[in-house]
Amino acid sequence: MKTEQAITITLCCVDCINHDLAIEALKKSKESGVFDRVLFLTDRDFILPGIETIEIASIRSRQDYSKFVLHELHYYIDSDFVLLVQWDGYIINSNAWTSEFLNFDYIGAVWGHHKDEFRVGNGGFSLRSRKLLLATREIPFDEALAEDELIGRKYRPLLEKQYQVRFAPESAAEKFSFETTYPACQPFGFHGLFNMWMTLAPNEVEKFIHSLPPNVTNSIQFFRLGINYRDLRQFRFAETIFKRILDNNPENSEARSQLVAITSLPASKSSISRNETCSCGSGERYKNCCGKIAVTSIPRGATREEDIQWMLAVALKHHQLGHIVHASTIYGLILYEQPQNAVALQYSGVIAYQSGTHEKALKLIEQAIQIQPSIPDFHNNLGLVYQAIGDHQRAIECYRQAIALNANYVEAYNNLGLVLEATGLPAEAVTYYERAIALRPDFAQAHWNCALSLLVMGDFSRGWNEYEWRLKAPELAGEGKRFTSPLWNGEDLHGKTILVHAEQGFGDAIQFIRYVPLLVSLGGRILFECKPALKRLFKEVKGVHEIILRSEPLPQHDFHCPLLSLPSRFGKTGRETPAVVPYLFPDEGLVNDWWKRIPDTGAALKVGLMWAGSPGNKNDLNRSVSLSQLDLLGTVENAVFVNLQKGSGEAQAKQPLANLQFIGLTEDIGDFASTAALIANLDLVICVDTSVAHLAGAIGKPAWVLLPFAADWRWLLEREDSPWYPSLRLFRQRKIGDWEEVVARVRDALCTMVA
């Protein structure tokens, strides 16, 4: 975990009952993260290395704890944020930390048992800003609800409206922590005793079980932990848990029946009714939760090899369903007993790749290949890892080896095409996409990838036709299902209404909105659907009768058409690509407002700077950079820099740098109309591959685009016949390791411009 130097974070636990367990949770989190302060608030005086203890009045109930956190915790926290943990929740994946978390005042795990829009979040492992701590002093206490329910549900509207508290969206919360929902990735932390099976190493389990006090072993969560181990066929751990329950409560009939069931040979594994609440704690019915893991049960008396094969099948099912943490844990249990299990090694490597820990992924998959070198999947997945770290040559070798072992390996042909395209060989890439398509004609991703290579090559007619396959790819397949109207394929629009809807990213919408006015000549009434951030920017686009927000009900219309399908439609009519720049025009009133706010810099060149894109973009690792990597730009004389960064990476601007300083106005930036008006007052924009580059080009301002990992920009941004060409310049990093050279070239270009 890395935090920005200017932002302080306290790690804190409040516990007056489970002292030793709370200290252990603090130690585990402390080892995984970097905090300005580690604080234990309790009713005893402890002397702990690296942990500050403050003695408080004893807290013995859930109600007392909730009241303390709401109304008193702020007295003890003077940092910008506090990571509040409990004894049964701590950091498990420090690599998952992102500065995106610091954009919110409250972030906790998603609640699985709530089905409305207020599902964030569980307070057992939660990040809270000091702003939130001060705001919760004012909200009334309700003994019937826990403090996180009061914050995240009952009083959330009040906190948002009156105190401008920002709650994390579910997408960010899922990356932060999990409790009663399946984690879709390996998140930063977790909460819940019943989830401990996913965090404890096999050699730690029995010691942990015997360390628990009676108040914990009598809990329903401890019983559910036993059920989870039982369902994993880890019968030794399950037996230990049920015996521990009975040691403290001999009358517990449920624990006794479970113990009898798993110790009676050769009885079948006890099962749960499909309509009962799932034992994992999700709050879902079993059939809608763990019941989806449809693996045939085997008798308790099966051989250990049969147990291992059953566990492997369960892990693969979890993996296929996106339950990454569950799958990873089960692979780990298998490897504890069979360290040379090549399948578990390989899929553990795949999970490491999916989690961004590429060195670990390489080690695991290469180890699997050493054990079983003739499995094509192993080589293909190794190629994906090499491609992710930018070692394209080794990736190519891996894909070729996978194809050599299986000449009909469709995915390997597609992956080989992708890496060839990334290395500037689009014609060769098309050859391999075509082989994949020949083997599987409905392989939408291969068609889509082929389209991008064809467009780069200038084969626009075929490229735009192939590009239509994106609508059948899993990423966008649901887009067309929202509409009952037919898809427009060039029909006459006189007397008709057509709904054009933005798709993919903001930059794509800004790029292709220039096609919309071409519809005017066809006589139709044009509606345009987009996200709120684009509404004001697009409201004056020629021919658009009405703009509808994505969340609003759709008006009556005769046809619909995705925005990025317009090039294909007009290509069939022989229309040329719209090449007039600018084609978007900032509001003059907004432009003037920004002019008044920007300090007078005299003759200095005013340069807008943006260094990070959306962390949700699957290619963000290859697009965004840290602000510190651009510090050299600050040595250019007679140039001033204006911060354009919003969202991810915004907090980095608060970190002092040796050379680079900003005019900071981002708090006043609202939507893209606002950003466009600010850019209109600048002389130049320097940014990574984000929507801001498209916006600058659309309003006719020069844009220099930094491409950290030789990303492939679409044809209309690079070609000399592009409408943006005069205002666009690309600075590429051709191979890993020469980023400093790229920044130096940008600096030299700036110096020339200033001179």
mmCIF file with all atom_site columns, C-alpha atoms in Angstrom, residues 56-238:
data_model
loop_
_atom_site.group_PDB
_atom_site.id
_atom_site.type_symbol
_atom_site.label_atom_id
_atom_site.label_alt_id
_atom_site.label_comp_id
_atom_site.label_asym_id
_atom_site.label_entity_id
_atom_site.label_seq_id
_atom_site.pdbx_PDB_ins_code
_atom_site.Cartn_x
_atom_site.Cartn_y
_atom_site.Cartn_z
_atom_site.occupancy
_atom_site.B_iso_or_equiv
_atom_site.pdbx_formal_charge
_atom_site.auth_seq_id
_atom_site.auth_comp_id
_atom_site.auth_asym_id
_atom_site.auth_atom_id
_atom_site.pdbx_PDB_model_num
ATOM 1   C CA . ILE A 1 56  ? -10.833 4.314   26.791 1.00 0.00 ? 56  ILE A CA 1
ATOM 2   C CA . ALA A 1 57  ? -13.910 3.461   28.845 1.00 0.00 ? 57  ALA A CA 1
ATOM 3   C CA . SER A 1 58  ? -14.899 -0.173  28.451 1.00 0.00 ? 58  SER A CA 1
ATOM 4   C CA . ILE A 1 59  ? -17.113 -0.995  25.467 1.00 0.00 ? 59  ILE A CA 1
ATOM 5   C CA . ARG A 1 60  ? -19.067 -4.209  26.008 1.00 0.00 ? 60  ARG A CA 1
ATOM 6   C CA . SER A 1 61  ? -21.915 -4.174  23.489 1.00 0.00 ? 61  SER A CA 1
ATOM 7   C CA . ARG A 1 62  ? -22.608 -3.537  19.830 1.00 0.00 ? 62  ARG A CA 1
ATOM 8   C CA . GLN A 1 63  ? -24.644 -0.476  20.771 1.00 0.00 ? 63  GLN A CA 1
ATOM 9   C CA . ASP A 1 64  ? -21.796 1.006   22.822 1.00 0.00 ? 64  ASP A CA 1
ATOM 10  C CA . TYR A 1 65  ? -19.356 0.364   19.979 1.00 0.00 ? 65  TYR A CA 1
ATOM 11  C CA . SER A 1 66  ? -21.625 2.023   17.428 1.00 0.00 ? 66  SER A CA 1
ATOM 12  C CA . LYS A 1 67  ? -22.179 5.064   19.620 1.00 0.00 ? 67  LYS A CA 1
ATOM 13  C CA . PHE A 1 68  ? -18.441 5.439   20.215 1.00 0.00 ? 68  PHE A CA 1
ATOM 14  C CA . VAL A 1 69  ? -17.556 5.209   16.516 1.00 0.00 ? 69  VAL A CA 1
ATOM 15  C CA . LEU A 1 70  ? -20.250 7.689   15.532 1.00 0.00 ? 70  LEU A CA 1
ATOM 16  C CA . HIS A 1 71  ? -19.814 10.305  18.239 1.00 0.00 ? 71  HIS A CA 1
ATOM 17  C CA . GLU A 1 72  ? -16.383 9.925   19.833 1.00 0.00 ? 72  GLU A CA 1
ATOM 18  C CA . LEU A 1 73  ? -13.910 8.402   17.373 1.00 0.00 ? 73  LEU A CA 1
ATOM 19  C CA . HIS A 1 74  ? -13.133 11.808  15.870 1.00 0.00 ? 74  HIS A CA 1
ATOM 20  C CA . TYR A 1 75  ? -11.495 12.902  19.137 1.00 0.00 ? 75  TYR A CA 1
ATOM 21  C CA . TYR A 1 76  ? -8.708  10.352  18.575 1.00 0.00 ? 76  TYR A CA 1
ATOM 22  C CA . ILE A 1 77  ? -8.153  10.721  14.809 1.00 0.00 ? 77  ILE A CA 1
ATOM 23  C CA . ASP A 1 78  ? -6.306  13.768  13.475 1.00 0.00 ? 78  ASP A CA 1
ATOM 24  C CA . SER A 1 79  ? -5.316  12.296  10.085 1.00 0.00 ? 79  SER A CA 1
ATOM 25  C CA . ASP A 1 80  ? -7.071  12.813  6.747  1.00 0.00 ? 80  ASP A CA 1
ATOM 26  C CA . PHE A 1 81  ? -8.371  9.245   6.777  1.00 0.00 ? 81  PHE A CA 1
ATOM 27  C CA . VAL A 1 82  ? -8.742  6.308   9.136  1.00 0.00 ? 82  VAL A CA 1
ATOM 28  C CA . LEU A 1 83  ? -8.748  2.664   8.125  1.00 0.00 ? 83  LEU A CA 1
ATOM 29  C CA . LEU A 1 84  ? -11.030 1.184   10.782 1.00 0.00 ? 84  LEU A CA 1
ATOM 30  C CA . VAL A 1 85  ? -10.657 -2.565  11.250 1.00 0.00 ? 85  VAL A CA 1
ATOM 31  C CA . GLN A 1 86  ? -12.087 -5.145  13.625 1.00 0.00 ? 86  GLN A CA 1
ATOM 32  C CA . TRP A 1 87  ? -10.490 -8.308  14.932 1.00 0.00 ? 87  TRP A CA 1
ATOM 33  C CA . ASP A 1 88  ? -12.062 -10.362 12.124 1.00 0.00 ? 88  ASP A CA 1
ATOM 34  C CA . GLY A 1 89  ? -10.960 -8.167  9.243  1.00 0.00 ? 89  GLY A CA 1
ATOM 35  C CA . TYR A 1 90  ? -7.615  -6.940  7.992  1.00 0.00 ? 90  TYR A CA 1
ATOM 36  C CA . ILE A 1 91  ? -5.516  -6.220  4.900  1.00 0.00 ? 91  ILE A CA 1
ATOM 37  C CA . ILE A 1 92  ? -4.927  -9.296  2.759  1.00 0.00 ? 92  ILE A CA 1
ATOM 38  C CA . ASN A 1 93  ? -3.713  -7.829  -0.544 1.00 0.00 ? 93  ASN A CA 1
ATOM 39  C CA . SER A 1 94  ? -1.714  -4.632  -0.235 1.00 0.00 ? 94  SER A CA 1
ATOM 40  C CA . ASN A 1 95  ? -1.188  -4.597  -4.023 1.00 0.00 ? 95  ASN A CA 1
ATOM 41  C CA . ALA A 1 96  ? -4.885  -3.798  -4.413 1.00 0.00 ? 96  ALA A CA 1
ATOM 42  C CA . TRP A 1 97  ? -4.439  -0.361  -2.815 1.00 0.00 ? 97  TRP A CA 1
ATOM 43  C CA . THR A 1 98  ? -5.204  2.490   -5.187 1.00 0.00 ? 98  THR A CA 1
ATOM 44  C CA . SER A 1 99  ? -5.353  6.229   -4.679 1.00 0.00 ? 99  SER A CA 1
ATOM 45  C CA . GLU A 1 100 ? -8.887  5.993   -6.092 1.00 0.00 ? 100 GLU A CA 1
ATOM 46  C CA . PHE A 1 101 ? -10.011 5.014   -2.580 1.00 0.00 ? 101 PHE A CA 1
ATOM 47  C CA . LEU A 1 102 ? -8.982  8.467   -1.347 1.00 0.00 ? 102 LEU A CA 1
ATOM 48  C CA . ASN A 1 103 ? -11.586 10.088  -3.587 1.00 0.00 ? 103 ASN A CA 1
ATOM 49  C CA . PHE A 1 104 ? -14.325 8.991   -1.165 1.00 0.00 ? 104 PHE A CA 1
ATOM 50  C CA . ASP A 1 105 ? -15.254 9.807   2.411  1.00 0.00 ? 105 ASP A CA 1
ATOM 51  C CA . TYR A 1 106 ? -16.605 6.329   3.136  1.00 0.00 ? 106 TYR A CA 1
ATOM 52  C CA . ILE A 1 107 ? -15.775 2.990   1.576  1.00 0.00 ? 107 ILE A CA 1
ATOM 53  C CA . GLY A 1 108 ? -16.526 -0.463  2.946  1.00 0.00 ? 108 GLY A CA 1
ATOM 54  C CA . ALA A 1 109 ? -17.508 -3.864  1.614  1.00 0.00 ? 109 ALA A CA 1
ATOM 55  C CA . VAL A 1 110 ? -20.722 -4.276  -0.377 1.00 0.00 ? 110 VAL A CA 1
ATOM 56  C CA . TRP A 1 111 ? -23.630 -5.736  1.605  1.00 0.00 ? 111 TRP A CA 1
ATOM 57  C CA . GLY A 1 112 ? -24.946 -8.834  -0.123 1.00 0.00 ? 112 GLY A CA 1
ATOM 58  C CA . HIS A 1 113 ? -28.272 -8.893  1.732  1.00 0.00 ? 113 HIS A CA 1
ATOM 59  C CA . HIS A 1 114 ? -29.368 -5.434  0.548  1.00 0.00 ? 114 HIS A CA 1
ATOM 60  C CA . LYS A 1 115 ? -30.715 -5.085  -2.992 1.00 0.00 ? 115 LYS A CA 1
ATOM 61  C CA . ASP A 1 116 ? -31.166 -1.324  -3.358 1.00 0.00 ? 116 ASP A CA 1
ATOM 62  C CA . GLU A 1 117 ? -28.706 1.418   -4.285 1.00 0.00 ? 117 GLU A CA 1
ATOM 63  C CA . PHE A 1 118 ? -27.457 1.765   -0.678 1.00 0.00 ? 118 PHE A CA 1
ATOM 64  C CA . ARG A 1 119 ? -25.230 -1.333  -0.519 1.00 0.00 ? 119 ARG A CA 1
ATOM 65  C CA . VAL A 1 120 ? -21.922 0.289   0.457  1.00 0.00 ? 120 VAL A CA 1
ATOM 66  C CA . GLY A 1 121 ? -20.825 -0.584  2.927  1.00 0.00 ? 121 GLY A CA 1
ATOM 67  C CA . ASN A 1 122 ? -19.875 -2.772  5.768  1.00 0.00 ? 122 ASN A CA 1
ATOM 68  C CA . GLY A 1 123 ? -17.983 -0.985  8.541  1.00 0.00 ? 123 GLY A CA 1
ATOM 69  C CA . GLY A 1 124 ? -15.892 -3.876  9.853  1.00 0.00 ? 124 GLY A CA 1
ATOM 70  C CA . PHE A 1 125 ? -13.133 -2.980  7.405  1.00 0.00 ? 125 PHE A CA 1
ATOM 71  C CA . SER A 1 126 ? -13.718 0.551   6.191  1.00 0.00 ? 126 SER A CA 1
ATOM 72  C CA . LEU A 1 127 ? -11.860 3.679   5.107  1.00 0.00 ? 127 LEU A CA 1
ATOM 73  C CA . ARG A 1 128 ? -13.344 6.905   6.463  1.00 0.00 ? 128 ARG A CA 1
ATOM 74  C CA . SER A 1 129 ? -12.304 10.506  5.996  1.00 0.00 ? 129 SER A CA 1
ATOM 75  C CA . ARG A 1 130 ? -12.023 12.952  8.877  1.00 0.00 ? 130 ARG A CA 1
ATOM 76  C CA . LYS A 1 131 ? -14.773 14.875  7.128  1.00 0.00 ? 131 LYS A CA 1
ATOM 77  C CA . LEU A 1 132 ? -17.062 11.880  7.661  1.00 0.00 ? 132 LEU A CA 1
ATOM 78  C CA . LEU A 1 133 ? -16.029 11.471  11.321 1.00 0.00 ? 133 LEU A CA 1
ATOM 79  C CA . LEU A 1 134 ? -16.933 15.090  12.002 1.00 0.00 ? 134 LEU A CA 1
ATOM 80  C CA . ALA A 1 135 ? -20.233 14.751  10.147 1.00 0.00 ? 135 ALA A CA 1
ATOM 81  C CA . THR A 1 136 ? -21.340 11.647  12.062 1.00 0.00 ? 136 THR A CA 1
ATOM 82  C CA . ARG A 1 137 ? -21.088 13.564  15.334 1.00 0.00 ? 137 ARG A CA 1
ATOM 83  C CA . GLU A 1 138 ? -24.328 15.239  14.311 1.00 0.00 ? 138 GLU A CA 1
ATOM 84  C CA . ILE A 1 139 ? -26.454 12.248  13.311 1.00 0.00 ? 139 ILE A CA 1
ATOM 85  C CA . PRO A 1 140 ? -28.825 10.771  15.935 1.00 0.00 ? 140 PRO A CA 1
ATOM 86  C CA . PHE A 1 141 ? -28.018 7.404   17.461 1.00 0.00 ? 141 PHE A CA 1
ATOM 87  C CA . ASP A 1 142 ? -30.437 4.525   16.928 1.00 0.00 ? 142 ASP A CA 1
ATOM 88  C CA . GLU A 1 143 ? -29.832 1.470   19.133 1.00 0.00 ? 143 GLU A CA 1
ATOM 89  C CA . ALA A 1 144 ? -31.665 -0.793  16.702 1.00 0.00 ? 144 ALA A CA 1
ATOM 90  C CA . LEU A 1 145 ? -29.039 -0.280  13.969 1.00 0.00 ? 145 LEU A CA 1
ATOM 91  C CA . ALA A 1 146 ? -25.280 -0.746  13.833 1.00 0.00 ? 146 ALA A CA 1
ATOM 92  C CA . GLU A 1 147 ? -23.160 2.319   13.121 1.00 0.00 ? 147 GLU A CA 1
ATOM 93  C CA . ASP A 1 148 ? -22.394 1.282   9.539  1.00 0.00 ? 148 ASP A CA 1
ATOM 94  C CA . GLU A 1 149 ? -26.108 0.845   8.782  1.00 0.00 ? 149 GLU A CA 1
ATOM 95  C CA . LEU A 1 150 ? -26.754 4.301   10.221 1.00 0.00 ? 150 LEU A CA 1
ATOM 96  C CA . ILE A 1 151 ? -24.006 5.824   8.079  1.00 0.00 ? 151 ILE A CA 1
ATOM 97  C CA . GLY A 1 152 ? -24.462 3.816   4.907  1.00 0.00 ? 152 GLY A CA 1
ATOM 98  C CA . ARG A 1 153 ? -28.242 3.537   4.852  1.00 0.00 ? 153 ARG A CA 1
ATOM 99  C CA . LYS A 1 154 ? -30.481 5.431   7.281  1.00 0.00 ? 154 LYS A CA 1
ATOM 100 C CA . TYR A 1 155 ? -28.569 8.720   7.244  1.00 0.00 ? 155 TYR A CA 1
ATOM 101 C CA . ARG A 1 156 ? -26.711 8.415   3.948  1.00 0.00 ? 156 ARG A CA 1
ATOM 102 C CA . PRO A 1 157 ? -29.007 10.858  2.083  1.00 0.00 ? 157 PRO A CA 1
ATOM 103 C CA . LEU A 1 158 ? -28.542 13.406  4.889  1.00 0.00 ? 158 LEU A CA 1
ATOM 104 C CA . LEU A 1 159 ? -24.757 12.957  4.915  1.00 0.00 ? 159 LEU A CA 1
ATOM 105 C CA . GLU A 1 160 ? -24.577 13.345  1.129  1.00 0.00 ? 160 GLU A CA 1
ATOM 106 C CA . LYS A 1 161 ? -26.831 16.389  0.904  1.00 0.00 ? 161 LYS A CA 1
ATOM 107 C CA . GLN A 1 162 ? -25.983 18.360  4.046  1.00 0.00 ? 162 GLN A CA 1
ATOM 108 C CA . TYR A 1 163 ? -22.317 17.426  4.530  1.00 0.00 ? 163 TYR A CA 1
ATOM 109 C CA . GLN A 1 164 ? -21.324 16.546  0.929  1.00 0.00 ? 164 GLN A CA 1
ATOM 110 C CA . VAL A 1 165 ? -20.055 13.154  2.076  1.00 0.00 ? 165 VAL A CA 1
ATOM 111 C CA . ARG A 1 166 ? -18.932 11.027  -0.876 1.00 0.00 ? 166 ARG A CA 1
ATOM 112 C CA . PHE A 1 167 ? -19.748 7.322   -0.700 1.00 0.00 ? 167 PHE A CA 1
ATOM 113 C CA . ALA A 1 168 ? -17.762 4.969   -2.898 1.00 0.00 ? 168 ALA A CA 1
ATOM 114 C CA . PRO A 1 169 ? -19.642 3.256   -5.736 1.00 0.00 ? 169 PRO A CA 1
ATOM 115 C CA . GLU A 1 170 ? -19.972 -0.513  -5.649 1.00 0.00 ? 170 GLU A CA 1
ATOM 116 C CA . SER A 1 171 ? -17.273 -0.890  -8.315 1.00 0.00 ? 171 SER A CA 1
ATOM 117 C CA . ALA A 1 172 ? -14.698 0.735   -6.004 1.00 0.00 ? 172 ALA A CA 1
ATOM 118 C CA . ALA A 1 173 ? -16.016 -0.996  -2.873 1.00 0.00 ? 173 ALA A CA 1
ATOM 119 C CA . GLU A 1 174 ? -15.554 -4.405  -4.520 1.00 0.00 ? 174 GLU A CA 1
ATOM 120 C CA . LYS A 1 175 ? -11.876 -3.610  -5.057 1.00 0.00 ? 175 LYS A CA 1
ATOM 121 C CA . PHE A 1 176 ? -11.553 -2.407  -1.480 1.00 0.00 ? 176 PHE A CA 1
ATOM 122 C CA . SER A 1 177 ? -13.060 -5.188  0.641  1.00 0.00 ? 177 SER A CA 1
ATOM 123 C CA . PHE A 1 178 ? -15.522 -8.057  0.815  1.00 0.00 ? 178 PHE A CA 1
ATOM 124 C CA . GLU A 1 179 ? -17.777 -9.558  3.448  1.00 0.00 ? 179 GLU A CA 1
ATOM 125 C CA . THR A 1 180 ? -21.103 -11.079 2.356  1.00 0.00 ? 180 THR A CA 1
ATOM 126 C CA . THR A 1 181 ? -20.602 -10.994 -1.403 1.00 0.00 ? 181 THR A CA 1
ATOM 127 C CA . TYR A 1 182 ? -18.287 -12.933 -3.657 1.00 0.00 ? 182 TYR A CA 1
ATOM 128 C CA . PRO A 1 183 ? -15.214 -10.790 -4.325 1.00 0.00 ? 183 PRO A CA 1
ATOM 129 C CA . ALA A 1 184 ? -14.803 -10.299 -8.067 1.00 0.00 ? 184 ALA A CA 1
ATOM 130 C CA . CYS A 1 185 ? -11.077 -9.655  -7.645 1.00 0.00 ? 185 CYS A CA 1
ATOM 131 C CA . GLN A 1 186 ? -8.458  -9.950  -4.925 1.00 0.00 ? 186 GLN A CA 1
ATOM 132 C CA . PRO A 1 187 ? -9.441  -6.891  -2.877 1.00 0.00 ? 187 PRO A CA 1
ATOM 133 C CA . PHE A 1 188 ? -7.450  -4.862  -0.387 1.00 0.00 ? 188 PHE A CA 1
ATOM 134 C CA . GLY A 1 189 ? -9.066  -6.349  2.729  1.00 0.00 ? 189 GLY A CA 1
ATOM 135 C CA . PHE A 1 190 ? -11.954 -8.383  4.107  1.00 0.00 ? 190 PHE A CA 1
ATOM 136 C CA . HIS A 1 191 ? -14.286 -8.726  7.074  1.00 0.00 ? 191 HIS A CA 1
ATOM 137 C CA . GLY A 1 192 ? -16.074 -11.661 8.654  1.00 0.00 ? 192 GLY A CA 1
ATOM 138 C CA . LEU A 1 193 ? -15.006 -14.698 10.674 1.00 0.00 ? 193 LEU A CA 1
ATOM 139 C CA . PHE A 1 194 ? -16.760 -17.018 8.204  1.00 0.00 ? 194 PHE A CA 1
ATOM 140 C CA . ASN A 1 195 ? -14.378 -15.674 5.524  1.00 0.00 ? 195 ASN A CA 1
ATOM 141 C CA . MET A 1 196 ? -11.266 -16.686 7.455  1.00 0.00 ? 196 MET A CA 1
ATOM 142 C CA . TRP A 1 197 ? -10.953 -19.855 5.360  1.00 0.00 ? 197 TRP A CA 1
ATOM 143 C CA . MET A 1 198 ? -9.873  -17.553 2.521  1.00 0.00 ? 198 MET A CA 1
ATOM 144 C CA . THR A 1 199 ? -7.164  -15.808 4.543  1.00 0.00 ? 199 THR A CA 1
ATOM 145 C CA . LEU A 1 200 ? -5.625  -18.455 6.789  1.00 0.00 ? 200 LEU A CA 1
ATOM 146 C CA . ALA A 1 201 ? -2.806  -20.651 5.531  1.00 0.00 ? 201 ALA A CA 1
ATOM 147 C CA . PRO A 1 202 ? -3.523  -24.365 6.116  1.00 0.00 ? 202 PRO A CA 1
ATOM 148 C CA . ASN A 1 203 ? -0.798  -24.564 8.769  1.00 0.00 ? 203 ASN A CA 1
ATOM 149 C CA . GLU A 1 204 ? -2.416  -21.670 10.677 1.00 0.00 ? 204 GLU A CA 1
ATOM 150 C CA . VAL A 1 205 ? -5.977  -22.987 10.896 1.00 0.00 ? 205 VAL A CA 1
ATOM 151 C CA . GLU A 1 206 ? -5.910  -25.212 13.975 1.00 0.00 ? 206 GLU A CA 1
ATOM 152 C CA . LYS A 1 207 ? -3.856  -22.758 16.033 1.00 0.00 ? 207 LYS A CA 1
ATOM 153 C CA . PHE A 1 208 ? -6.332  -20.024 15.130 1.00 0.00 ? 208 PHE A CA 1
ATOM 154 C CA . ILE A 1 209 ? -9.336  -22.171 16.079 1.00 0.00 ? 209 ILE A CA 1
ATOM 155 C CA . HIS A 1 210 ? -7.911  -22.959 19.518 1.00 0.00 ? 210 HIS A CA 1
ATOM 156 C CA . SER A 1 211 ? -7.010  -19.302 20.142 1.00 0.00 ? 211 SER A CA 1
ATOM 157 C CA . LEU A 1 212 ? -10.618 -18.105 19.975 1.00 0.00 ? 212 LEU A CA 1
ATOM 158 C CA . PRO A 1 213 ? -12.455 -17.159 23.196 1.00 0.00 ? 213 PRO A CA 1
ATOM 159 C CA . PRO A 1 214 ? -15.871 -18.677 24.093 1.00 0.00 ? 214 PRO A CA 1
ATOM 160 C CA . ASN A 1 215 ? -17.829 -15.608 22.956 1.00 0.00 ? 215 ASN A CA 1
ATOM 161 C CA . VAL A 1 216 ? -16.474 -16.165 19.446 1.00 0.00 ? 216 VAL A CA 1
ATOM 162 C CA . THR A 1 217 ? -16.822 -19.939 19.319 1.00 0.00 ? 217 THR A CA 1
ATOM 163 C CA . ASN A 1 218 ? -20.494 -19.609 20.312 1.00 0.00 ? 218 ASN A CA 1
ATOM 164 C CA . SER A 1 219 ? -21.213 -17.310 17.346 1.00 0.00 ? 219 SER A CA 1
ATOM 165 C CA . ILE A 1 220 ? -23.104 -18.242 14.190 1.00 0.00 ? 220 ILE A CA 1
ATOM 166 C CA . GLN A 1 221 ? -20.136 -17.001 12.157 1.00 0.00 ? 221 GLN A CA 1
ATOM 167 C CA . PHE A 1 222 ? -17.824 -19.581 13.731 1.00 0.00 ? 222 PHE A CA 1
ATOM 168 C CA . PHE A 1 223 ? -20.353 -22.313 12.941 1.00 0.00 ? 223 PHE A CA 1
ATOM 169 C CA . ARG A 1 224 ? -20.489 -21.084 9.333  1.00 0.00 ? 224 ARG A CA 1
ATOM 170 C CA . LEU A 1 225 ? -16.700 -21.243 9.171  1.00 0.00 ? 225 LEU A CA 1
ATOM 171 C CA . GLY A 1 226 ? -16.996 -24.926 10.047 1.00 0.00 ? 226 GLY A CA 1
ATOM 172 C CA . ILE A 1 227 ? -19.588 -25.420 7.328  1.00 0.00 ? 227 ILE A CA 1
ATOM 173 C CA . ASN A 1 228 ? -17.306 -23.766 4.798  1.00 0.00 ? 228 ASN A CA 1
ATOM 174 C CA . TYR A 1 229 ? -14.428 -26.094 5.678  1.00 0.00 ? 229 TYR A CA 1
ATOM 175 C CA . ARG A 1 230 ? -16.822 -29.045 5.535  1.00 0.00 ? 230 ARG A CA 1
ATOM 176 C CA . ASP A 1 231 ? -17.991 -28.048 2.072  1.00 0.00 ? 231 ASP A CA 1
ATOM 177 C CA . LEU A 1 232 ? -14.355 -27.823 0.961  1.00 0.00 ? 232 LEU A CA 1
ATOM 178 C CA . ARG A 1 233 ? -13.815 -31.386 2.205  1.00 0.00 ? 233 ARG A CA 1
ATOM 179 C CA . GLN A 1 234 ? -11.337 -30.036 4.741  1.00 0.00 ? 234 GLN A CA 1
ATOM 180 C CA . PHE A 1 235 ? -12.890 -32.378 7.282  1.00 0.00 ? 235 PHE A CA 1
ATOM 181 C CA . ARG A 1 236 ? -10.060 -32.145 9.804  1.00 0.00 ? 236 ARG A CA 1
ATOM 182 C CA . PHE A 1 237 ? -10.588 -28.396 10.183 1.00 0.00 ? 237 PHE A CA 1
ATOM 183 C CA . ALA A 1 238 ? -14.379 -28.749 10.195 1.00 0.00 ? 238 ALA A CA 1
#
